[in-house]
Amino acid sequence: MALFCFPGLSLNGSASGGGFRFLYNLKSSFVASSIYTSLAEADTLIFNSHHWFHILWSLPSLLHRKSYRILLRVDGPLTIARSSHVEFILDFCIFLFAYFFADGLIFQSNWSRTKFCTLFPFLTTKNIVIHNGVSQAIFSPFITKSISFPISIVSASWSPNPNKGFDRLTFLDEHLDFDQFRLSFCGNSPVSFKNIKVYPAMNSSELASFYSTQHIFLQTSYIESCSNALIEAISCGLYPIVPFNSSHPEMIPLYGSLYKTNSEILTTLNNIISNPSLMQSESLTIQASSYNIDKTASLYIDFADSLSPSKKSFVFLKTMLIFFSYSIYHLCIKLKLFTIRFSR
């Protein structure tokens, strides 16, 4: 069985943001199974998206000493997720790392894999789709309670990025019937609301406790490779209402509602008012168990065990090429910021 290590990532209980919370939980599952170890003893290294640049120059000496299995967990594509052509350069750096060093790629959703492979059709590295998971010791279905009015809806986002759909929340702030519904937002919002109750970002235990008082989770994000906020809510048994875009449809295969427009959110909520038993379906409990972090960890282990450690050649030259590409990316970002400031 593979012995894992996450080089370059500081993963502890204070990890913020859905992606790093997932990686912390994945590491905890490996530790509980006694398969997480030091860099010297590991035979399998997991790198995350582009969060390896700060240790890029240590790769030549690291890969010279030992042959590792290298897994790369791919995010994005960032070109789409951040709605910027400049981010293609960062996606290209991820592609180079995958092409030069990775023995296996882990995509978080079928949507993410399709989009990334469309950007880089020459990618031949063995890959698999493994959805993220949560600790179900924390996020688990709460005891079914009676439905009372107003019905509680929650939305959440660690990031204030406009692509998280704050315009949709603004629409609901103006048009939702707040006699029938109570809408809350947890996280970091760049806008103020008149009727929506805003709570600051919470740790996992606080968030799970808050979810136990809610009925519906409303996902507003325009683009997600695999939303950890959505998975956490699903795992608590909340009824999910999600956009018909990116990876969202594949995240609710058993139960939930999809929408394309803001008005369809209101239509869906009115349907729930007419049939509140939708929020108490057994399918919600079944779907809640789909994202257990230990199941996810087992899939990581099985995929790693299907790969053989390989000796990497010309590591220094390949590292130089990635460094050069990454430097161009940072230069473009600085030029973009300078242009924005200058235009003001």
JSON list of N, CA, C and O in Angstrom, two decimals, residues 170-188:
[
{"chain": "A", "resi": 170, "resn": "THR", "atom": "N", "xyz": [-28.11, 39.13, -4.52]},
{"chain": "A", "resi": 170, "resn": "THR", "atom": "CA", "xyz": [-28.69, 40.48, -4.55]},
{"chain": "A", "resi": 170, "resn": "THR", "atom": "C", "xyz": [-30.10, 40.44, -5.13]},
{"chain": "A", "resi": 170, "resn": "THR", "atom": "O", "xyz": [-31.02, 41.12, -4.64]},
{"chain": "A", "resi": 171, "resn": "PHE", "atom": "N", "xyz": [-30.29, 39.64, -6.18]},
{"chain": "A", "resi": 171, "resn": "PHE", "atom": "CA", "xyz": [-31.62, 39.48, -6.77]},
{"chain": "A", "resi": 171, "resn": "PHE", "atom": "C", "xyz": [-32.60, 38.92, -5.74]},
{"chain": "A", "resi": 171, "resn": "PHE", "atom": "O", "xyz": [-33.72, 39.42, -5.58]},
{"chain": "A", "resi": 172, "resn": "LEU", "atom": "N", "xyz": [-32.17, 37.89, -5.01]},
{"chain": "A", "resi": 172, "resn": "LEU", "atom": "CA", "xyz": [-33.05, 37.28, -4.01]},
{"chain": "A", "resi": 172, "resn": "LEU", "atom": "C", "xyz": [-33.31, 38.23, -2.85]},
{"chain": "A", "resi": 172, "resn": "LEU", "atom": "O", "xyz": [-34.40, 38.23, -2.26]},
{"chain": "A", "resi": 173, "resn": "ASP", "atom": "N", "xyz": [-32.32, 39.03, -2.52]},
{"chain": "A", "resi": 173, "resn": "ASP", "atom": "CA", "xyz": [-32.49, 40.01, -1.44]},
{"chain": "A", "resi": 173, "resn": "ASP", "atom": "C", "xyz": [-33.64, 40.98, -1.76]},
{"chain": "A", "resi": 173, "resn": "ASP", "atom": "O", "xyz": [-34.32, 41.47, -0.86]},
{"chain": "A", "resi": 174, "resn": "GLU", "atom": "N", "xyz": [-33.85, 41.19, -3.05]},
{"chain": "A", "resi": 174, "resn": "GLU", "atom": "CA", "xyz": [-34.88, 42.13, -3.49]},
{"chain": "A", "resi": 174, "resn": "GLU", "atom": "C", "xyz": [-36.22, 41.45, -3.80]},
{"chain": "A", "resi": 174, "resn": "GLU", "atom": "O", "xyz": [-37.28, 42.08, -3.70]},
{"chain": "A", "resi": 175, "resn": "HIS", "atom": "N", "xyz": [-36.18, 40.15, -4.21]},
{"chain": "A", "resi": 175, "resn": "HIS", "atom": "CA", "xyz": [-37.40, 39.54, -4.73]},
{"chain": "A", "resi": 175, "resn": "HIS", "atom": "C", "xyz": [-37.92, 38.34, -3.93]},
{"chain": "A", "resi": 175, "resn": "HIS", "atom": "O", "xyz": [-39.05, 37.90, -4.16]},
{"chain": "A", "resi": 176, "resn": "LEU", "atom": "N", "xyz": [-37.15, 37.80, -3.01]},
{"chain": "A", "resi": 176, "resn": "LEU", "atom": "CA", "xyz": [-37.60, 36.64, -2.24]},
{"chain": "A", "resi": 176, "resn": "LEU", "atom": "C", "xyz": [-38.68, 37.05, -1.24]},
{"chain": "A", "resi": 176, "resn": "LEU", "atom": "O", "xyz": [-38.62, 38.15, -0.67]},
{"chain": "A", "resi": 177, "resn": "ASP", "atom": "N", "xyz": [-39.64, 36.17, -1.06]},
{"chain": "A", "resi": 177, "resn": "ASP", "atom": "CA", "xyz": [-40.69, 36.40, -0.07]},
{"chain": "A", "resi": 177, "resn": "ASP", "atom": "C", "xyz": [-40.14, 36.05, 1.32]},
{"chain": "A", "resi": 177, "resn": "ASP", "atom": "O", "xyz": [-40.09, 34.88, 1.70]},
{"chain": "A", "resi": 178, "resn": "PHE", "atom": "N", "xyz": [-39.77, 37.06, 2.08]},
{"chain": "A", "resi": 178, "resn": "PHE", "atom": "CA", "xyz": [-39.14, 36.82, 3.37]},
{"chain": "A", "resi": 178, "resn": "PHE", "atom": "C", "xyz": [-40.16, 36.53, 4.48]},
{"chain": "A", "resi": 178, "resn": "PHE", "atom": "O", "xyz": [-39.77, 36.33, 5.63]},
{"chain": "A", "resi": 179, "resn": "ASP", "atom": "N", "xyz": [-41.43, 36.50, 4.14]},
{"chain": "A", "resi": 179, "resn": "ASP", "atom": "CA", "xyz": [-42.43, 35.98, 5.07]},
{"chain": "A", "resi": 179, "resn": "ASP", "atom": "C", "xyz": [-42.45, 34.45, 5.03]},
{"chain": "A", "resi": 179, "resn": "ASP", "atom": "O", "xyz": [-42.75, 33.80, 6.04]},
{"chain": "A", "resi": 180, "resn": "GLN", "atom": "N", "xyz": [-42.10, 33.91, 3.86]},
{"chain": "A", "resi": 180, "resn": "GLN", "atom": "CA", "xyz": [-42.09, 32.46, 3.67]},
{"chain": "A", "resi": 180, "resn": "GLN", "atom": "C", "xyz": [-40.71, 31.85, 3.90]},
{"chain": "A", "resi": 180, "resn": "GLN", "atom": "O", "xyz": [-40.60, 30.68, 4.26]},
{"chain": "A", "resi": 181, "resn": "PHE", "atom": "N", "xyz": [-39.66, 32.64, 3.65]},
{"chain": "A", "resi": 181, "resn": "PHE", "atom": "CA", "xyz": [-38.30, 32.12, 3.69]},
{"chain": "A", "resi": 181, "resn": "PHE", "atom": "C", "xyz": [-37.40, 33.02, 4.54]},
{"chain": "A", "resi": 181, "resn": "PHE", "atom": "O", "xyz": [-37.60, 34.23, 4.63]},
{"chain": "A", "resi": 182, "resn": "ARG", "atom": "N", "xyz": [-36.39, 32.40, 5.13]},
{"chain": "A", "resi": 182, "resn": "ARG", "atom": "CA", "xyz": [-35.31, 33.12, 5.80]},
{"chain": "A", "resi": 182, "resn": "ARG", "atom": "C", "xyz": [-34.01, 32.72, 5.10]},
{"chain": "A", "resi": 182, "resn": "ARG", "atom": "O", "xyz": [-33.65, 31.54, 5.08]},
{"chain": "A", "resi": 183, "resn": "LEU", "atom": "N", "xyz": [-33.30, 33.68, 4.52]},
{"chain": "A", "resi": 183, "resn": "LEU", "atom": "CA", "xyz": [-32.09, 33.40, 3.75]},
{"chain": "A", "resi": 183, "resn": "LEU", "atom": "C", "xyz": [-30.87, 33.94, 4.49]},
{"chain": "A", "resi": 183, "resn": "LEU", "atom": "O", "xyz": [-30.82, 35.11, 4.87]},
{"chain": "A", "resi": 184, "resn": "SER", "atom": "N", "xyz": [-29.89, 33.06, 4.69]},
{"chain": "A", "resi": 184, "resn": "SER", "atom": "CA", "xyz": [-28.65, 33.43, 5.38]},
{"chain": "A", "resi": 184, "resn": "SER", "atom": "C", "xyz": [-27.46, 33.17, 4.46]},
{"chain": "A", "resi": 184, "resn": "SER", "atom": "O", "xyz": [-27.51, 32.31, 3.58]},
{"chain": "A", "resi": 185, "resn": "PHE", "atom": "N", "xyz": [-26.40, 33.91, 4.69]},
{"chain": "A", "resi": 185, "resn": "PHE", "atom": "CA", "xyz": [-25.15, 33.70, 3.96]},
{"chain": "A", "resi": 185, "resn": "PHE", "atom": "C", "xyz": [-24.02, 33.56, 4.95]},
{"chain": "A", "resi": 185, "resn": "PHE", "atom": "O", "xyz": [-23.87, 34.39, 5.86]},
{"chain": "A", "resi": 186, "resn": "CYS", "atom": "N", "xyz": [-23.19, 32.54, 4.77]},
{"chain": "A", "resi": 186, "resn": "CYS", "atom": "CA", "xyz": [-22.03, 32.31, 5.63]},
{"chain": "A", "resi": 186, "resn": "CYS", "atom": "C", "xyz": [-20.76, 32.50, 4.80]},
{"chain": "A", "resi": 186, "resn": "CYS", "atom": "O", "xyz": [-20.61, 31.86, 3.76]},
{"chain": "A", "resi": 187, "resn": "GLY", "atom": "N", "xyz": [-19.87, 33.35, 5.26]},
{"chain": "A", "resi": 187, "resn": "GLY", "atom": "CA", "xyz": [-18.60, 33.51, 4.57]},
{"chain": "A", "resi": 187, "resn": "GLY", "atom": "C", "xyz": [-18.22, 34.96, 4.37]},
{"chain": "A", "resi": 187, "resn": "GLY", "atom": "O", "xyz": [-18.47, 35.81, 5.23]},
{"chain": "A", "resi": 188, "resn": "ASN", "atom": "N", "xyz": [-17.62, 35.23, 3.22]},
{"chain": "A", "resi": 188, "resn": "ASN", "atom": "CA", "xyz": [-17.09, 36.57, 2.93]},
{"chain": "A", "resi": 188, "resn": "ASN", "atom": "C", "xyz": [-17.81, 37.17, 1.73]},
{"chain": "A", "resi": 188, "resn": "ASN", "atom": "O", "xyz": [-17.59, 36.75, 0.60]}
]
